[in-house]
DNA sequence: TACTTAACCAAGAAGTTTAGTCAACTATTG
DNA sequence: CAATAGTTGACTAAACTTCTTGGTTAAGTA
């Protein structure tokens, strides 16, 4: 479990999809504009999200991305794991000083901690976030900004 | 709140100190050997831990580092914050596209999540970890290894 | 068919972080 | 004084993050 701005971006973008769940496909260009993330970076993130089956894509005009499941069925942990996709494979296999299994055990210790964080983030879904008042607020403000931009 | 291998190293090293709490100062060289972390990297980490007051240092022969508080009073969160020391200051202050406060709010959203992780890690102390059976196991095995090395 | 849209893909640049090295210096103990 | 061990700073290689550029491919629309 690794927590960086990369994961923050992914969760924000997925939340953007969650807020528009059931309203058709959302383009990455729209998300990029609303959330202030570069389009190409979003493309990289969504390539991974698509590969892990968290989103579906539709090409061509009117296309974009949609969540593959209900927001309440997608956890924050799933999103972060999907974009990190690091198996944390450095399990002493290639380390010379890993004699007697000592280092492996300290690794396992940290992994237990990491696991508990994972459990925690597994308990928070996009649905939970969508239903939070503060998120609703942001969403309506963002909609307003788009309408304003279109009317100019 | 950022979770990387850097924090993992810091927590492991602090746990090493926690296991020897009340038994005098522990040298970084010992920790480096036991935990398989490079000495110079440990020096960098402990410079920060010392600056934030989590450890005390004693120079000269017989010197080393000790925890400044009881293991049960040092949380994992404190350690990670001490070595990261990132104020996460990019609060849209320098961003041109932060119009109408929209991005600031999405930031706050993530920060709330981040805060909950912080709360979670604040609830785990070095004392908790020291008392875990698996940690005790590792510790005795490490002691054994040192004794073996000395007797050869 | 031509055009537009928007996903998809790849290469890499720029910047930051991680992890480590090296060298010098200072305080303490014996 | 000599050995130990912390302290500091400059520096580097490698990895990772973030973003850019420049395409291609598929699907609608005129």
GROMACS .gro file of C-alpha atoms (C1' of nucleotides) in nm:
model
  364
    1UNK     CA    1   0.000   0.000   0.000
    2UNK     CA    2   0.153   0.320  -0.117
    3UNK     CA    3  -0.013   0.656  -0.076
    4UNK     CA    4   0.102   0.936  -0.304
    5UNK     CA    5  -0.044   1.214  -0.516
    6UNK     CA    6  -0.083   0.960  -0.795
    7UNK     CA    7  -0.347   0.779  -0.594
    8UNK     CA    8  -0.503   1.110  -0.499
    9UNK     CA    9  -0.543   1.193  -0.867
   10UNK     CA   10  -0.693   0.855  -0.944
   11UNK     CA   11  -0.943   0.875  -0.658
   12UNK     CA   12  -1.042   1.230  -0.755
   13UNK     CA   13  -1.096   1.129  -1.117
   14UNK     CA   14  -1.294   0.821  -1.020
   15UNK     CA   15  -1.504   1.031  -0.786
   16UNK     CA   16  -1.577   1.261  -1.080
   17UNK     CA   17  -1.712   0.955  -1.262
   18UNK     CA   18  -1.902   0.850  -0.953
   19UNK     CA   19  -2.079   1.184  -0.934
   20UNK     CA   20  -2.202   1.134  -1.291
   21UNK     CA   21  -2.289   0.767  -1.258
   22UNK     CA   22  -2.590   0.677  -1.471
   23UNK     CA   23  -2.559   0.989  -1.684
   24UNK     CA   24  -2.364   0.839  -1.971
   25UNK     CA   25  -1.993   0.844  -2.058
   26UNK     CA   26  -1.763   1.117  -1.929
   27UNK     CA   27  -1.462   1.226  -2.136
   28UNK     CA   28  -1.117   1.253  -1.988
   29UNK     CA   29  -1.098   1.606  -2.129
   30UNK     CA   30  -1.389   1.705  -1.905
   31UNK     CA   31  -1.231   1.546  -1.599
   32UNK     CA   32  -0.900   1.711  -1.682
   33UNK     CA   33  -1.067   2.050  -1.699
   34UNK     CA   34  -1.276   2.009  -1.385
   35UNK     CA   35  -1.010   1.853  -1.165
   36UNK     CA   36  -0.705   2.031  -1.300
   37UNK     CA   37  -0.519   1.715  -1.401
   38UNK     CA   38  -0.330   1.688  -1.728
   39UNK     CA   39  -0.516   1.492  -1.997
   40UNK     CA   40  -0.225   1.268  -2.089
   41UNK     CA   41  -0.160   1.181  -1.731
   42UNK     CA   42  -0.525   1.087  -1.692
   43UNK     CA   43  -0.493   0.867  -1.998
   44UNK     CA   44  -0.213   0.675  -1.831
   45UNK     CA   45  -0.408   0.633  -1.512
   46UNK     CA   46  -0.725   0.526  -1.692
   47UNK     CA   47  -0.534   0.275  -1.901
   48UNK     CA   48  -0.458   0.097  -1.574
   49UNK     CA   49  -0.808   0.144  -1.437
   50UNK     CA   50  -0.948  -0.005  -1.756
   51UNK     CA   51  -0.705  -0.298  -1.746
   52UNK     CA   52  -0.818  -0.386  -1.396
   53UNK     CA   53  -1.181  -0.357  -1.500
   54UNK     CA   54  -1.281  -0.066  -1.279
   55UNK     CA   55  -1.402   0.143  -1.574
   56UNK     CA   56  -1.548   0.082  -1.917
   57UNK     CA   57  -1.459   0.291  -2.219
   58UNK     CA   58  -1.659   0.402  -2.521
   59UNK     CA   59  -1.480   0.544  -2.824
   60UNK     CA   60  -1.584   0.806  -3.067
   61UNK     CA   61  -1.809   1.111  -3.030
   62UNK     CA   62  -2.026   1.091  -2.722
   63UNK     CA   63  -1.779   0.840  -2.583
   64UNK     CA   64  -1.573   0.846  -2.269
   65UNK     CA   65  -1.550   0.645  -1.951
   66UNK     CA   66  -1.805   0.502  -1.709
   67UNK     CA   67  -1.770   0.309  -1.386
   68UNK     CA   68  -1.801  -0.063  -1.444
   69UNK     CA   69  -1.983  -0.109  -1.111
   70UNK     CA   70  -2.200   0.098  -0.882
   71UNK     CA   71  -2.006   0.366  -0.689
   72UNK     CA   72  -2.096   0.187  -0.367
   73UNK     CA   73  -1.915  -0.121  -0.493
   74UNK     CA   74  -1.582   0.047  -0.573
   75UNK     CA   75  -1.350   0.101  -0.278
   76UNK     CA   76  -1.075   0.357  -0.252
   77UNK     CA   77  -0.830   0.071  -0.192
   78UNK     CA   78  -0.920  -0.088  -0.525
   79UNK     CA   79  -0.843   0.233  -0.709
   80UNK     CA   80  -0.510   0.287  -0.540
   81UNK     CA   81  -0.401  -0.071  -0.596
   82UNK     CA   82  -0.507  -0.052  -0.960
   83UNK     CA   83  -0.288   0.247  -1.041
   84UNK     CA   84   0.007   0.142  -0.829
   85UNK     CA   85   0.003  -0.221  -0.938
   86UNK     CA   86   0.324  -0.276  -0.746
   87UNK     CA   87   0.345  -0.630  -0.624
   88UNK     CA   88   0.613  -0.512  -0.378
   89UNK     CA   89   0.811  -0.804  -0.507
   90UNK     CA   90   1.133  -0.724  -0.322
   91UNK     CA   91   1.076  -1.007  -0.079
   92UNK     CA   92   1.445  -1.061  -0.010
   93UNK     CA   93   1.457  -1.295  -0.306
   94UNK     CA   94   1.747  -1.108  -0.458
   95UNK     CA   95   1.911  -0.982  -0.138
   96UNK     CA   96   2.230  -1.146  -0.017
   97UNK     CA   97   2.193  -1.033   0.345
   98UNK     CA   98   1.865  -1.210   0.388
   99UNK     CA   99   2.013  -1.494   0.592
  100UNK     CA  100   1.806  -1.698   0.832
  101UNK     CA  101   1.485  -1.530   0.727
  102UNK     CA  102   1.537  -1.229   0.949
  103UNK     CA  103   1.474  -0.956   0.698
  104UNK     CA  104   1.175  -1.137   0.560
  105UNK     CA  105   1.012  -1.123   0.901
  106UNK     CA  106   1.058  -0.750   0.944
  107UNK     CA  107   0.906  -0.716   0.600
  108UNK     CA  108   0.610  -0.918   0.711
  109UNK     CA  109   0.572  -0.695   1.011
  110UNK     CA  110   0.535  -0.389   0.796
  111UNK     CA  111   0.310  -0.573   0.562
  112UNK     CA  112   0.074  -0.643   0.846
  113UNK     CA  113   0.055  -0.272   0.911
  114UNK     CA  114   0.008  -0.213   0.541
  115UNK     CA  115  -0.268  -0.469   0.541
  116UNK     CA  116  -0.457  -0.287   0.810
  117UNK     CA  117  -0.440   0.033   0.610
  118UNK     CA  118  -0.569  -0.161   0.315
  119UNK     CA  119  -0.860  -0.290   0.522
  120UNK     CA  120  -0.938   0.065   0.625
  121UNK     CA  121  -0.940   0.199   0.270
  122UNK     CA  122  -1.139  -0.101   0.153
  123UNK     CA  123  -1.415   0.018   0.382
  124UNK     CA  124  -1.456   0.349   0.202
  125UNK     CA  125  -1.636   0.338  -0.131
  126UNK     CA  126  -1.696   0.598  -0.401
  127UNK     CA  127  -2.060   0.579  -0.297
  128UNK     CA  128  -1.969   0.689   0.054
  129UNK     CA  129  -1.774   0.982  -0.084
  130UNK     CA  130  -2.046   1.083  -0.329
  131UNK     CA  131  -2.294   1.104  -0.043
  132UNK     CA  132  -2.081   1.334   0.165
  133UNK     CA  133  -2.222   1.688   0.182
  134UNK     CA  134  -1.889   1.853   0.107
  135UNK     CA  135  -1.852   1.650  -0.213
  136UNK     CA  136  -2.204   1.739  -0.322
  137UNK     CA  137  -2.111   2.103  -0.270
  138UNK     CA  138  -1.799   2.079  -0.485
  139UNK     CA  139  -1.990   1.896  -0.754
  140UNK     CA  140  -2.261   2.159  -0.787
  141UNK     CA  141  -2.002   2.434  -0.788
  142UNK     CA  142  -1.814   2.258  -1.065
  143UNK     CA  143  -2.133   2.214  -1.268
  144UNK     CA  144  -2.201   2.583  -1.224
  145UNK     CA  145  -1.860   2.672  -1.351
  146UNK     CA  146  -1.906   2.461  -1.661
  147UNK     CA  147  -2.246   2.618  -1.736
  148UNK     CA  148  -2.093   2.959  -1.693
  149UNK     CA  149  -1.810   2.875  -1.932
  150UNK     CA  150  -2.056   2.743  -2.191
  151UNK     CA  151  -2.276   3.050  -2.179
  152UNK     CA  152  -1.990   3.287  -2.249
  153UNK     CA  153   0.020   1.151   0.476
  154UNK     CA  154   0.254   0.969   0.247
  155UNK     CA  155   0.340   0.602   0.280
  156UNK     CA  156   0.661   0.486   0.114
  157UNK     CA  157   0.961   0.267   0.186
  158UNK     CA  158   1.123   0.564   0.355
  159UNK     CA  159   0.863   0.552   0.629
  160UNK     CA  160   0.895   0.177   0.645
  161UNK     CA  161   1.267   0.211   0.715
  162UNK     CA  162   1.206   0.474   0.981
  163UNK     CA  163   0.942   0.267   1.159
  164UNK     CA  164   1.160  -0.044   1.148
  165UNK     CA  165   1.458   0.144   1.291
  166UNK     CA  166   1.247   0.304   1.563
  167UNK     CA  167   1.104  -0.037   1.648
  168UNK     CA  168   1.459  -0.162   1.686
  169UNK     CA  169   1.511   0.113   1.943
  170UNK     CA  170   1.179   0.029   2.106
  171UNK     CA  171   1.282  -0.334   2.152
  172UNK     CA  172   1.591  -0.216   2.343
  173UNK     CA  173   1.420   0.056   2.541
  174UNK     CA  174   1.574   0.093   2.887
  175UNK     CA  175   1.890  -0.093   2.786
  176UNK     CA  176   2.106   0.207   2.701
  177UNK     CA  177   2.195   0.371   2.371
  178UNK     CA  178   2.185   0.180   2.044
  179UNK     CA  179   2.427   0.265   1.764
  180UNK     CA  180   2.311   0.321   1.410
  181UNK     CA  181   2.574   0.072   1.300
  182UNK     CA  182   2.392  -0.199   1.497
  183UNK     CA  183   2.055  -0.105   1.354
  184UNK     CA  184   2.204  -0.094   1.005
  185UNK     CA  185   2.340  -0.447   1.049
  186UNK     CA  186   2.027  -0.594   1.204
  187UNK     CA  187   1.772  -0.435   0.977
  188UNK     CA  188   1.971  -0.430   0.655
  189UNK     CA  189   1.953  -0.054   0.606
  190UNK     CA  190   2.254   0.146   0.494
  191UNK     CA  191   2.423   0.337   0.775
  192UNK     CA  192   2.436   0.670   0.590
  193UNK     CA  193   2.071   0.652   0.503
  194UNK     CA  194   1.989   0.586   0.866
  195UNK     CA  195   2.195   0.892   0.958
  196UNK     CA  196   1.975   1.105   0.734
  197UNK     CA  197   1.658   0.962   0.882
  198UNK     CA  198   1.776   0.998   1.240
  199UNK     CA  199   1.884   1.356   1.183
  200UNK     CA  200   1.515   1.429   1.122
  201UNK     CA  201   1.396   1.211   1.407
  202UNK     CA  202   1.633   1.395   1.638
  203UNK     CA  203   1.521   1.736   1.512
  204UNK     CA  204   1.159   1.652   1.589
  205UNK     CA  205   1.257   1.526   1.933
  206UNK     CA  206   1.155   1.162   1.891
  207UNK     CA  207   1.503   1.036   1.980
  208UNK     CA  208   1.794   1.149   2.195
  209UNK     CA  209   2.155   1.103   2.092
  210UNK     CA  210   2.467   1.033   2.295
  211UNK     CA  211   2.808   1.082   2.138
  212UNK     CA  212   3.128   0.898   2.190
  213UNK     CA  213   3.198   0.536   2.286
  214UNK     CA  214   2.897   0.368   2.439
  215UNK     CA  215   2.686   0.631   2.268
  216UNK     CA  216   2.406   0.597   2.018
  217UNK     CA  217   2.035   0.673   2.009
  218UNK     CA  218   1.752   0.619   2.254
  219UNK     CA  219   1.382   0.689   2.233
  220UNK     CA  220   1.297   1.020   2.399
  221UNK     CA  221   0.966   0.880   2.527
  222UNK     CA  222   0.826   0.543   2.623
  223UNK     CA  223   0.752   0.318   2.323
  224UNK     CA  224   0.384   0.329   2.412
  225UNK     CA  225   0.390   0.707   2.369
  226UNK     CA  226   0.536   0.714   2.018
  227UNK     CA  227   0.290   0.653   1.737
  228UNK     CA  228   0.369   0.527   1.390
  229UNK     CA  229   0.212   0.844   1.252
  230UNK     CA  230   0.459   1.063   1.441
  231UNK     CA  231   0.751   0.875   1.291
  232UNK     CA  232   0.622   0.896   0.937
  233UNK     CA  233   0.541   1.266   0.967
  234UNK     CA  234   0.885   1.333   1.117
  235UNK     CA  235   1.076   1.186   0.825
  236UNK     CA  236   0.843   1.313   0.555
  237UNK     CA  237   0.810   1.664   0.697
  238UNK     CA  238   0.610   1.761   0.393
  239UNK     CA  239   0.366   2.037   0.472
  240UNK     CA  240   0.184   1.951   0.149
  241UNK     CA  241   0.187   2.322   0.087
  242UNK     CA  242   0.057   2.308  -0.270
  243UNK     CA  243  -0.277   2.442  -0.166
  244UNK     CA  244  -0.350   2.596  -0.507
  245UNK     CA  245  -0.160   2.904  -0.396
  246UNK     CA  246   0.055   2.892  -0.707
  247UNK     CA  247  -0.194   2.737  -0.949
  248UNK     CA  248  -0.361   2.954  -1.211
  249UNK     CA  249  -0.654   2.720  -1.266
  250UNK     CA  250  -0.769   2.740  -0.907
  251UNK     CA  251  -1.063   2.968  -0.985
  252UNK     CA  252  -1.363   2.987  -0.758
  253UNK     CA  253  -1.206   2.764  -0.494
  254UNK     CA  254  -1.302   2.446  -0.675
  255UNK     CA  255  -0.970   2.268  -0.666
  256UNK     CA  256  -0.916   2.367  -0.309
  257UNK     CA  257  -1.227   2.175  -0.213
  258UNK     CA  258  -1.124   1.856  -0.386
  259UNK     CA  259  -0.795   1.890  -0.208
  260UNK     CA  260  -0.976   1.918   0.120
  261UNK     CA  261  -1.172   1.610   0.037
  262UNK     CA  262  -0.857   1.405   0.000
  263UNK     CA  263  -0.711   1.564   0.305
  264UNK     CA  264  -1.005   1.440   0.505
  265UNK     CA  265  -0.927   1.090   0.387
  266UNK     CA  266  -0.563   1.148   0.464
  267UNK     CA  267  -0.659   1.269   0.806
  268UNK     CA  268  -0.845   0.950   0.881
  269UNK     CA  269  -0.541   0.746   0.785
  270UNK     CA  270  -0.341   0.968   1.013
  271UNK     CA  271  -0.584   0.901   1.296
  272UNK     CA  272  -0.552   0.532   1.231
  273UNK     CA  273  -0.172   0.536   1.240
  274UNK     CA  274  -0.178   0.759   1.545
  275UNK     CA  275  -0.354   0.477   1.724
  276UNK     CA  276  -0.065   0.237   1.673
  277UNK     CA  277   0.237   0.292   1.898
  278UNK     CA  278   0.580   0.135   1.909
  279UNK     CA  279   0.467  -0.018   2.236
  280UNK     CA  280   0.185  -0.198   2.057
  281UNK     CA  281   0.426  -0.334   1.799
  282UNK     CA  282   0.685  -0.439   2.057
  283UNK     CA  283   0.422  -0.646   2.233
  284UNK     CA  284   0.321  -0.836   1.924
  285UNK     CA  285   0.434  -1.200   1.933
  286UNK     CA  286   0.574  -1.192   1.580
  287UNK     CA  287   0.794  -0.895   1.667
  288UNK     CA  288   0.922  -1.066   1.979
  289UNK     CA  289   1.010  -1.364   1.762
  290UNK     CA  290   1.206  -1.154   1.514
  291UNK     CA  291   1.384  -0.976   1.795
  292UNK     CA  292   1.507  -1.291   1.965
  293UNK     CA  293   1.616  -1.433   1.634
  294UNK     CA  294   1.811  -1.116   1.560
  295UNK     CA  295   1.977  -1.128   1.904
  296UNK     CA  296   2.067  -1.488   1.838
  297UNK     CA  297   2.226  -1.398   1.511
  298UNK     CA  298   2.437  -1.128   1.675
  299UNK     CA  299   2.553  -1.365   1.948
  300UNK     CA  300   2.642  -1.620   1.687
  301UNK     CA  301   2.842  -1.365   1.489
  302UNK     CA  302   3.028  -1.254   1.802
  303UNK     CA  303   3.120  -1.608   1.908
  304UNK     CA  304   3.276  -1.691   1.577
  305DT     C1'  305  -1.658   0.931  -4.802
  306DA     C1'  306  -1.467   1.292  -4.524
  307DC     C1'  307  -1.457   1.487  -4.084
  308DT     C1'  308  -1.466   1.502  -3.601
  309DT     C1'  309  -1.439   1.308  -3.161
  310DA     C1'  310  -1.218   1.078  -2.810
  311DA     C1'  311  -1.002   0.658  -2.662
  312DC     C1'  312  -0.553   0.433  -2.708
  313DC     C1'  313  -0.047   0.406  -2.737
  314DA     C1'  314   0.458   0.507  -2.702
  315DA     C1'  315   0.864   0.766  -2.622
  316DG     C1'  316   1.072   1.056  -2.349
  317DA     C1'  317   1.163   1.513  -2.088
  318DA     C1'  318   1.171   1.740  -1.647
  319DG     C1'  319   1.153   1.726  -1.186
  320DT     C1'  320   1.145   1.501  -0.741
  321DT     C1'  321   1.244   1.135  -0.422
  322DT     C1'  322   1.500   0.748  -0.268
  323DA     C1'  323   1.896   0.538  -0.133
  324DG     C1'  324   2.348   0.554  -0.083
  325DT     C1'  325   2.860   0.728  -0.090
  326DC     C1'  326   3.236   1.008   0.066
  327DA     C1'  327   3.473   1.313   0.346
  328DA     C1'  328   3.535   1.600   0.707
  329DC     C1'  329   3.432   1.749   1.177
  330DT     C1'  330   3.308   1.739   1.688
  331DA     C1'  331   3.223   1.547   2.137
  332DT     C1'  332   3.308   1.170   2.455
  333DT     C1'  333   3.537   0.794   2.672
  334DG     C1'  334   3.941   0.539   2.822
  335DC     C1'  335   4.622   1.112   2.287
  336DA     C1'  336   4.353   0.756   2.040
  337DA     C1'  337   3.937   0.533   1.943
  338DT     C1'  338   3.452   0.567   1.915
  339DA     C1'  339   3.042   0.743   1.741
  340DG     C1'  340   2.743   1.118   1.637
  341DT     C1'  341   2.696   1.535   1.309
  342DT     C1'  342   2.704   1.770   0.886
  343DG     C1'  343   2.722   1.862   0.402
  344DA     C1'  344   2.800   1.782  -0.071
  345DC     C1'  345   2.726   1.478  -0.416
  346DT     C1'  346   2.542   1.086  -0.719
  347DA     C1'  347   2.286   0.701  -0.940
  348DA     C1'  348   1.860   0.509  -0.987
  349DA     C1'  349   1.378   0.511  -0.956
  350DC     C1'  350   0.950   0.723  -0.969
  351DT     C1'  351   0.618   1.091  -1.070
  352DT     C1'  352   0.419   1.413  -1.353
  353DC     C1'  353   0.362   1.593  -1.774
  354DT     C1'  354   0.442   1.663  -2.291
  355DT     C1'  355   0.449   1.549  -2.768
  356DG     C1'  356   0.291   1.313  -3.144
  357DG     C1'  357   0.083   0.997  -3.316
  358DT     C1'  358  -0.305   0.556  -3.419
  359DT     C1'  359  -0.745   0.368  -3.411
  360DA     C1'  360  -1.251   0.320  -3.353
  361DA     C1'  361  -1.692   0.522  -3.371
  362DG     C1'  362  -2.015   0.831  -3.472
  363DT     C1'  363  -2.189   1.245  -3.792
  364DA     C1'  364  -2.243   1.556  -4.198
   0.00000   0.00000   0.00000
